[in-house]
Amino acid sequence: MTTFSLDPGPDQIAVRDWLHGFAADVIRPAAAEWDEREETPWPIIQEAAKLGIYSLDFYAQQFFDPSGVGIPIAMEELFWGDAGIGLAITGTTLAAVAVLANGTDEQIGTWAPQMFGTPEDVKVAAFCSSEPDAGSDVSALRTRAVYDQAKDEWVLNGTKTWATNGGIAHVHVVVATVDPELGSRGQASFVVPPGTAGLSQGQKFKKHGIRASHTAEVVLDGVRVPGHCLLGGKEKLDARLARAREGAKGGGKNAAMATFEASRPAVGAQAIGIARAAYEVALDYAGTRVQFGKPIIENQGVAFQLADMKTRIDAARLLVWRASWMAVNNKPFTSAEGSMSKLYAGETAKYVTAQAMQILGGNGYTREYPVERMHRDSAIYTVFEGTSEIQRLVIARAISGAPIR
Ligand SMILES: Cc1cc2nc3c(=O)[nH]c(=O)nc-3n(C[C@H](O)[C@H](O)[C@H](O)COP(=O)(O)OP(=O)(O)OC[C@H]3O[C@@H](n4cnc5c(N)ncnc54)[C@H](O)[C@@H]3O)c2cc1C
């Protein structure tokens, strides 16, 4: 176990400075263009791949960094550059984490590298859990997985929605129900390999923010995948389902929830990146914009806004670093500290970007300045990876043990 420290070591500082350079020189200047285009910024993903920023090795190194701050630092810097491009670069990791959390060593070795491709031929991956009638209520998934024993294949049918990289991904990870009567305990995750017949993209969503990140429906129509595409393997699934049918407590880990739990602090760190970016623009603006014969920051009303913004950003970062350190060091999340970090960081990003717009006055409302984009981008952070209300539900249940609905 590594002691929790707020003092990043030389390795973490080197990674932070390297990513900050990429965010400042490559991501930030391209942010407005890709926001307008609402397309996946493939050239930027490729550039990140060439530098090793978009690679399995890089994320694995950060993910297993025992200090726990590897991933939060990386996310904060990339999203400080721009959240839409940041998500285009890091969206694959959600699917990779699903394989890491639920797959066997062989499955991890097979699928995780394919999700990223190579610098010459970059690929992305998608994690498909949400459905039109199953968003917050993950137990309501309708996508079915039926085992065809004669062929040792699983047959997947259903419609997924809101999938980041859905349809454009090389590898899709799909959460489906094997036994609907068991709710979330009857679910499992499957890899759908590249080029599998029956998987197609439905509508691509036109969004409020993070517009450089592709979000779409994924239709699964008689999709057949080999038996070895069931993450964790059939033996483990059968044992888990048997325990659940017997009504045993803890008779099966919910595949989707396990993935979300592992990724929440990282999502919080993305929100902090957006918040810090907007705060910096606002601080700079307040120091130079003159009204009534003095910089507007000399008004206590403006200065106090900036003080609150900075305080909340730093508080959010502390929660994210703690939760990330706990995850890496296998500490039990007895008070749902992962959810706490995502809740507070997401709400902070929305608050700070709104305040930044206010400090920039009319300019804040235009696309000449980046804070309106940052505000649009921030809004997703109280929605995806569990809404703020769902984070509160998880925290409230953890601290009370009560069956709060
Ligand atoms: C841009 C984007 C990218 C996404 N990427 C992915 C992805 O890659 N993969 C994936 O699987 N999903 C993804 N999602 C889906 C996302 O996780 C869901 O949108 C989210 O979980 C909320 O589900 P919902 O939209 O169905 O809202 P609903 O669950 O319908 O919620 C609607 C409102 O009701 C509230 N609510 C619901 N239940 C309760 C309750 N019990 N108590 C209090 N309030 C409640 C919610 O907080 C919310 O405010 C993405 C979504 C978006 C918009």
Coordinates of C-alpha atoms and ligand atoms in Angstrom, one line a residue:
M1 CA 0.0 0.0 0.0
T2 CA 1.2 3.5 -0.8
T3 CA 0.7 6.3 1.7
F4 CA -1.7 8.9 0.5
S5 CA 0.2 12.0 -0.5
L6 CA -0.7 15.4 -1.9
D7 CA 2.8 15.8 -3.2
P8 CA 3.1 14.3 -6.6
G9 CA 6.5 12.7 -7.2
P10 CA 8.8 13.5 -10.1
D11 CA 7.2 10.9 -12.4
Q12 CA 3.8 12.3 -11.9
I13 CA 5.0 15.9 -12.4
A14 CA 6.8 14.9 -15.6
V15 CA 3.6 13.3 -17.0
R16 CA 1.6 16.3 -15.9
D17 CA 3.9 18.8 -17.6
W18 CA 4.1 16.6 -20.8
L19 CA 0.3 16.4 -21.0
H20 CA -0.1 20.0 -20.2
G21 CA 2.1 20.9 -23.2
F22 CA 0.0 18.7 -25.5
A23 CA -3.2 20.2 -24.1
A24 CA -1.9 23.8 -24.6
D25 CA -0.2 23.3 -28.0
V26 CA -2.5 20.8 -29.7
I27 CA -5.8 20.4 -28.0
R28 CA -6.7 24.0 -26.9
P29 CA -6.1 25.6 -30.3
A30 CA -8.3 23.0 -32.0
A31 CA -11.1 23.1 -29.5
A32 CA -13.5 25.6 -31.1
E33 CA -13.1 24.1 -34.6
W34 CA -14.0 20.5 -33.5
D35 CA -16.8 21.8 -31.3
E36 CA -18.4 23.4 -34.4
R37 CA -17.7 20.4 -36.6
E38 CA -19.3 18.0 -34.1
E39 CA -17.0 15.2 -35.4
T40 CA -14.5 12.9 -33.9
P41 CA -11.1 14.7 -34.2
W42 CA -9.2 11.7 -35.7
P43 CA -6.1 13.7 -36.6
I44 CA -5.7 14.8 -32.9
I45 CA -6.3 11.2 -31.6
Q46 CA -3.6 10.1 -34.1
E47 CA -1.2 12.7 -32.9
A48 CA -1.8 11.7 -29.3
A49 CA -1.2 8.1 -30.4
K50 CA 2.1 9.0 -32.1
L51 CA 3.3 10.6 -28.8
G52 CA 2.1 7.7 -26.8
I53 CA -0.6 9.6 -25.0
Y54 CA -3.3 7.6 -26.7
S55 CA -2.1 4.1 -25.9
L56 CA -2.9 1.2 -23.7
D57 CA 0.6 1.3 -22.2
F58 CA 0.2 4.9 -21.1
Y59 CA -3.2 4.4 -19.5
A60 CA -2.1 1.1 -17.9
Q61 CA 0.9 2.8 -16.4
Q62 CA -1.2 5.6 -15.0
F63 CA -4.0 3.3 -13.9
F64 CA -1.6 1.1 -11.8
D65 CA 0.5 4.0 -10.4
P66 CA 0.2 3.2 -6.7
S67 CA 0.2 6.9 -5.8
G68 CA -3.4 6.9 -7.3
V69 CA -2.9 10.3 -8.9
G70 CA -1.7 9.1 -12.3
I71 CA -5.1 9.0 -13.9
P72 CA -6.5 12.1 -12.2
I73 CA -3.5 14.2 -13.2
A74 CA -3.7 12.9 -16.8
M75 CA -7.4 13.5 -17.1
E76 CA -7.3 17.0 -15.6
E77 CA -4.6 18.1 -18.0
L78 CA -6.2 16.7 -21.1
F79 CA -9.6 18.1 -20.2
W80 CA -8.1 21.5 -19.3
G81 CA -7.2 21.5 -23.0
D82 CA -10.8 20.8 -24.1
A83 CA -13.4 18.4 -22.9
G84 CA -14.8 17.3 -26.2
I85 CA -11.4 16.5 -27.6
G86 CA -10.4 15.1 -24.2
L87 CA -13.3 12.7 -24.3
A88 CA -12.5 11.7 -27.9
I89 CA -9.0 10.8 -26.7
T90 CA -10.0 9.0 -23.5
G91 CA -13.5 7.6 -24.3
T92 CA -11.9 4.3 -25.2
T93 CA -10.7 3.8 -21.6
L94 CA -14.3 3.2 -20.4
A95 CA -14.5 0.1 -22.5
A96 CA -10.9 -0.8 -21.5
V97 CA -11.8 -0.6 -17.8
A98 CA -14.8 -2.8 -18.4
V99 CA -12.5 -5.5 -19.8
L100 CA -10.0 -4.9 -17.0
A101 CA -12.6 -5.1 -14.3
N102 CA -14.5 -8.2 -15.7
G103 CA -12.2 -10.0 -18.1
T104 CA -9.7 -12.8 -17.7
D105 CA -6.0 -12.2 -18.3
E106 CA -6.3 -13.7 -21.7
Q107 CA -9.3 -11.5 -22.6
I108 CA -7.5 -8.4 -21.4
G109 CA -4.4 -9.3 -23.5
T110 CA -6.6 -10.0 -26.6
W111 CA -9.0 -7.1 -26.5
A112 CA -7.4 -4.1 -24.7
P113 CA -4.7 -3.5 -27.3
Q114 CA -7.2 -3.8 -30.2
M115 CA -9.3 -1.0 -28.7
F116 CA -6.5 1.5 -29.3
G117 CA -5.1 0.2 -32.6
T118 CA -1.7 1.5 -33.6
P119 CA -0.4 5.1 -34.2
E120 CA -0.6 4.4 -38.0
D121 CA -4.1 3.0 -37.7
V122 CA -5.8 4.4 -34.6
K123 CA -9.0 2.8 -33.3
V124 CA -11.5 3.6 -30.6
A125 CA -13.7 1.5 -28.3
A126 CA -17.2 1.8 -26.9
F127 CA -18.9 0.7 -23.7
C128 CA -22.6 0.1 -24.2
S129 CA -24.7 -0.2 -21.1
S130 CA -27.4 2.5 -21.3
E131 CA -30.6 1.8 -23.1
P132 CA -33.7 4.0 -23.9
D133 CA -35.6 2.5 -20.9
A134 CA -32.6 1.8 -18.7
G135 CA -30.4 4.9 -17.8
S136 CA -30.1 5.4 -14.1
D137 CA -31.9 2.1 -13.6
V138 CA -29.2 -0.2 -14.9
S139 CA -31.2 -3.2 -13.6
A140 CA -33.8 -2.6 -16.3
L141 CA -31.6 -3.5 -19.3
R142 CA -33.5 -5.3 -22.0
T143 CA -30.7 -6.3 -24.3
R144 CA -30.7 -10.1 -24.2
A145 CA -27.8 -12.5 -24.4
V146 CA -28.8 -16.1 -25.2
Y147 CA -26.3 -18.9 -25.2
D148 CA -26.3 -21.2 -28.3
Q149 CA -24.6 -24.2 -26.8
A150 CA -24.3 -26.2 -30.1
K151 CA -22.1 -23.4 -31.6
D152 CA -20.6 -22.1 -28.3
E153 CA -21.8 -18.6 -29.3
W154 CA -23.8 -15.9 -27.6
V155 CA -26.6 -14.2 -29.5
L156 CA -27.2 -10.5 -28.6
N157 CA -30.3 -8.6 -29.4
G158 CA -31.3 -5.1 -28.3
T159 CA -30.8 -1.4 -28.6
K160 CA -28.1 0.6 -26.7
T161 CA -28.2 4.3 -26.5
W162 CA -25.8 7.2 -25.6
A163 CA -22.8 5.1 -26.4
T164 CA -19.6 7.2 -26.5
N165 CA -17.9 6.0 -29.8
G166 CA -20.9 3.8 -30.5
G167 CA -20.9 2.5 -34.0
I168 CA -17.5 4.0 -34.9
A169 CA -15.7 1.8 -32.4
H170 CA -13.4 -1.1 -33.4
V171 CA -14.4 -3.0 -30.3
H172 CA -17.7 -2.7 -28.5
V173 CA -18.3 -3.9 -24.9
V174 CA -22.0 -4.6 -24.4
V175 CA -23.7 -5.2 -21.1
A176 CA -26.7 -7.6 -21.6
T177 CA -29.1 -9.6 -19.5
V178 CA -28.7 -13.3 -19.4
D179 CA -31.5 -13.9 -16.9
P180 CA -33.9 -11.0 -16.8
E181 CA -35.6 -12.3 -13.6
L182 CA -32.4 -11.6 -11.7
G183 CA -32.3 -7.9 -12.6
S184 CA -28.7 -6.5 -12.5
R185 CA -27.5 -9.7 -11.0
G186 CA -28.5 -11.5 -14.2
Q187 CA -26.3 -9.4 -16.4
A188 CA -22.9 -9.9 -18.1
S189 CA -20.6 -8.0 -20.3
F190 CA -19.6 -9.2 -23.8
V191 CA -17.0 -8.1 -26.3
V192 CA -18.3 -7.6 -29.8
P193 CA -15.2 -8.0 -32.0
P194 CA -14.5 -5.8 -35.0
G195 CA -16.7 -6.4 -38.1
T196 CA -19.2 -8.6 -36.3
A197 CA -22.4 -8.8 -38.4
G198 CA -25.6 -7.4 -36.9
L199 CA -24.1 -4.5 -35.0
S200 CA -24.9 -1.1 -36.5
Q201 CA -24.9 2.5 -35.5
G202 CA -28.4 4.0 -34.9
Q203 CA -28.8 7.8 -34.7
K204 CA -25.8 10.0 -33.8
F205 CA -26.9 12.6 -31.2
K206 CA -26.4 16.3 -31.8
K207 CA -25.4 17.6 -28.3
H208 CA -25.2 20.6 -26.1
G209 CA -21.5 20.1 -25.3
I210 CA -18.6 17.8 -25.6
R211 CA -19.5 17.9 -29.3
A212 CA -16.1 16.5 -30.6
S213 CA -17.0 13.3 -28.8
H214 CA -19.2 10.9 -30.8
T215 CA -22.4 9.7 -29.0
A216 CA -24.8 7.3 -30.7
E217 CA -27.2 4.5 -30.5
V218 CA -26.0 1.0 -31.2
V219 CA -28.4 -1.6 -32.6
L220 CA -27.7 -5.3 -31.9
D221 CA -29.7 -7.5 -34.3
G222 CA -28.9 -11.1 -33.9
V223 CA -25.3 -10.4 -33.1
R224 CA -23.3 -13.7 -32.7
V225 CA -20.1 -13.6 -30.7
P226 CA -17.9 -16.6 -29.8
G227 CA -18.2 -18.0 -26.3
H228 CA -14.9 -16.6 -25.3
C229 CA -16.3 -13.1 -25.7
L230 CA -18.2 -13.4 -22.5
L231 CA -16.0 -11.4 -20.1
G232 CA -14.9 -13.5 -17.1
G233 CA -15.9 -16.7 -18.8
K234 CA -19.0 -19.0 -18.7
E235 CA -18.0 -21.0 -15.6
K236 CA -17.8 -17.9 -13.5
L237 CA -21.1 -16.5 -14.9
D238 CA -22.9 -19.8 -14.2
A239 CA -21.6 -19.9 -10.7
R240 CA -22.7 -16.3 -10.2
L241 CA -26.2 -16.9 -11.6
A242 CA -26.6 -20.0 -9.4
R243 CA -25.7 -18.0 -6.3
A244 CA -28.1 -15.2 -7.3
R245 CA -31.0 -17.8 -8.0
E246 CA -30.4 -19.2 -4.5
G247 CA -30.9 -15.7 -3.2
A248 CA -27.5 -15.6 -1.7
K249 CA -26.4 -12.1 -0.6
G250 CA -23.6 -10.7 -2.8
G251 CA -24.4 -13.5 -5.3
G252 CA -23.0 -11.6 -8.2
K253 CA -21.3 -8.4 -8.9
N254 CA -23.2 -6.1 -11.2
A255 CA -21.0 -5.9 -14.3
A256 CA -22.0 -2.3 -15.2
M257 CA -21.8 -1.0 -11.7
A258 CA -18.4 -2.5 -11.2
T259 CA -17.2 -0.6 -14.2
F260 CA -18.7 2.7 -13.1
E261 CA -17.3 2.4 -9.6
A262 CA -13.8 2.0 -11.0
S263 CA -14.1 5.0 -13.3
R264 CA -15.9 7.6 -11.3
P265 CA -12.9 9.5 -9.8
A266 CA -11.3 9.7 -13.3
V267 CA -14.5 11.3 -14.6
G268 CA -14.4 13.7 -11.6
A269 CA -10.9 14.7 -12.7
Q270 CA -12.1 15.5 -16.2
A271 CA -14.6 17.9 -14.7
I272 CA -11.9 19.5 -12.6
G273 CA -9.9 20.1 -15.8
I274 CA -12.8 22.0 -17.3
A275 CA -13.4 24.0 -14.1
R276 CA -9.7 24.9 -13.8
A277 CA -9.6 26.1 -17.4
A278 CA -12.7 28.3 -17.0
Y279 CA -11.4 29.7 -13.7
E280 CA -8.1 30.6 -15.2
V281 CA -9.8 32.5 -18.1
A282 CA -12.0 34.3 -15.6
L283 CA -9.1 35.2 -13.2
D284 CA -7.1 36.7 -16.1
Y285 CA -10.1 38.6 -17.5
A286 CA -11.0 40.0 -14.1
G287 CA -7.5 41.4 -13.7
T288 CA -7.5 43.2 -17.0
R289 CA -11.1 44.2 -17.7
V290 CA -11.6 47.8 -16.4
Q291 CA -14.9 49.3 -15.4
F292 CA -15.5 52.3 -13.2
G293 CA -11.8 53.1 -13.6
K294 CA -10.4 49.9 -12.1
P295 CA -10.0 46.2 -12.9
I296 CA -13.2 44.4 -12.1
I297 CA -11.3 42.1 -9.7
E298 CA -10.9 45.0 -7.3
N299 CA -14.6 44.7 -6.6
Q300 CA -15.1 42.4 -3.7
G301 CA -18.2 40.9 -5.4
V302 CA -16.0 39.7 -8.3
A303 CA -13.0 38.7 -6.2
F304 CA -15.1 36.6 -3.8
Q305 CA -16.6 34.7 -6.8
L306 CA -13.1 33.8 -7.9
A307 CA -12.2 32.8 -4.3
D308 CA -15.1 30.5 -4.1
M309 CA -14.3 29.0 -7.6
K310 CA -10.8 28.3 -6.6
T311 CA -11.8 26.8 -3.2
R312 CA -14.3 24.5 -4.8
I313 CA -11.9 23.3 -7.5
D314 CA -9.2 22.5 -4.9
A315 CA -11.8 20.7 -2.7
A316 CA -13.0 18.7 -5.6
R317 CA -9.4 17.7 -6.5
L318 CA -8.8 16.5 -2.9
L319 CA -11.9 14.3 -3.1
V320 CA -10.9 12.9 -6.5
W321 CA -7.3 12.2 -5.5
R322 CA -8.4 10.5 -2.3
A323 CA -10.9 8.2 -4.1
S324 CA -8.4 7.4 -6.8
W325 CA -5.8 6.5 -4.2
M326 CA -8.4 4.3 -2.4
A327 CA -9.2 2.5 -5.6
V328 CA -5.6 1.8 -6.5
N329 CA -4.9 0.6 -3.0
N330 CA -8.0 -1.6 -2.7
K331 CA -9.5 0.5 0.1
P332 CA -13.2 -0.2 0.7
F333 CA -15.4 2.7 -0.4
T334 CA -17.4 2.6 2.9
S335 CA -18.9 6.0 2.3
A336 CA -19.0 5.8 -1.5
E337 CA -16.0 8.1 -1.7
G338 CA -15.8 7.4 -5.5
S339 CA -19.3 8.7 -6.0
M340 CA -18.6 11.6 -3.6
S341 CA -15.7 12.7 -5.8
K342 CA -17.6 12.5 -9.0
L343 CA -20.7 14.3 -7.5
Y344 CA -18.7 17.2 -6.1
A345 CA -16.4 17.6 -9.1
G346 CA -19.3 17.5 -11.6
E347 CA -21.3 20.1 -9.7
T348 CA -18.2 22.2 -9.3
A349 CA -17.5 22.2 -13.0
K350 CA -21.0 23.4 -13.7
Y351 CA -20.8 26.1 -11.0
V352 CA -17.4 27.4 -11.9
T353 CA -18.0 27.6 -15.6
A354 CA -21.3 29.5 -15.0
Q355 CA -19.5 31.9 -12.7
A356 CA -16.7 32.3 -15.3
M357 CA -19.3 33.3 -17.9
Q358 CA -20.7 35.9 -15.5
I359 CA -17.3 37.4 -14.9
L360 CA -16.7 37.7 -18.6
G361 CA -20.0 39.6 -19.0
G362 CA -21.2 39.8 -22.6
N363 CA -18.0 38.3 -23.8
G364 CA -18.7 35.2 -21.7
Y365 CA -21.8 34.6 -23.7
T366 CA -20.1 34.6 -27.1
R367 CA -18.0 32.0 -28.9
E368 CA -15.2 34.5 -29.1
Y369 CA -14.3 33.3 -25.6
P370 CA -14.0 29.7 -24.5
V371 CA -16.0 29.8 -21.3
E372 CA -19.4 29.3 -23.0
R373 CA -18.1 26.1 -24.6
M374 CA -16.7 25.1 -21.2
H375 CA -20.0 25.7 -19.6
R376 CA -21.8 23.6 -22.2
D377 CA -19.2 20.9 -21.8
S378 CA -19.4 20.9 -18.0
A379 CA -23.2 20.1 -18.1
I380 CA -22.6 16.4 -18.9
Y381 CA -20.7 15.9 -15.7
T382 CA -23.8 15.9 -13.6
V383 CA -25.4 13.4 -16.0
F384 CA -23.2 10.7 -17.4
E385 CA -21.4 8.0 -15.3
G386 CA -24.4 8.3 -12.9
T387 CA -26.3 11.6 -12.5
S388 CA -25.7 13.7 -9.4
E389 CA -28.9 12.4 -8.0
I390 CA -27.7 8.8 -8.4
Q391 CA -24.4 9.7 -6.8
R392 CA -26.3 11.1 -3.8
L393 CA -28.4 7.9 -3.7
V394 CA -25.3 5.7 -3.6
I395 CA -23.6 7.9 -0.9
A396 CA -26.8 8.0 1.2
R397 CA -27.2 4.3 1.0
A398 CA -23.5 3.7 1.9
I399 CA -23.5 6.0 4.9
S400 CA -26.9 4.9 6.3
G401 CA -27.4 1.3 5.1
A402 CA -31.0 2.3 4.6
P403 CA -32.9 1.2 1.5
I404 CA -33.3 4.7 0.2
R405 CA -35.1 5.0 -3.2
Ligands
LIG1 C1 -23.0 12.5 -23.9 C2 -23.3 11.3 -23.2 C3 -22.4 10.2 -23.2 C4 -22.7 9.0 -22.6 N1 -21.8 7.9 -22.7 C5 -22.3 6.7 -22.3 C6 -21.5 5.5 -22.6 O1 -20.4 5.6 -23.2 N2 -22.0 4.3 -22.3 C7 -23.2 4.2 -21.6 O2 -23.6 3.1 -21.3 N3 -23.9 5.3 -21.3 C8 -23.5 6.5 -21.6 N4 -24.3 7.6 -21.4 C9 -25.5 7.5 -20.6 C10 -25.6 8.1 -19.3 O3 -24.8 7.4 -18.4 C11 -27.1 8.2 -18.9 O4 -27.6 9.3 -19.7 C12 -27.2 8.5 -17.4 O5 -26.9 7.4 -16.7 C13 -28.7 9.0 -17.1 O6 -29.6 8.1 -17.6 P1 -30.9 8.7 -18.4 O7 -30.3 9.7 -19.4 O8 -31.7 7.6 -19.0 O9 -31.7 9.5 -17.4 P2 -32.8 9.0 -16.4 O10 -32.3 7.8 -15.7 O11 -34.1 8.9 -17.1 O12 -32.9 10.2 -15.3 C14 -33.7 11.4 -15.6 C15 -33.6 12.2 -14.3 O13 -34.2 11.5 -13.2 C16 -33.3 11.5 -12.1 N5 -33.5 10.2 -11.4 C17 -33.6 8.9 -11.9 N6 -33.8 8.0 -11.0 C18 -33.7 8.7 -9.8 C19 -33.8 8.3 -8.4 N7 -33.9 7.1 -8.0 N8 -33.7 9.3 -7.5 C20 -33.6 10.6 -7.8 N9 -33.5 11.0 -9.1 C21 -33.6 10.1 -10.1 C22 -31.9 11.5 -12.8 O14 -31.0 11.9 -11.8 C23 -32.2 12.5 -13.9 O15 -32.1 13.8 -13.4 C24 -23.9 8.9 -21.9 C25 -24.8 9.9 -21.9 C26 -24.6 11.1 -22.6 C27 -25.6 12.2 -22.5

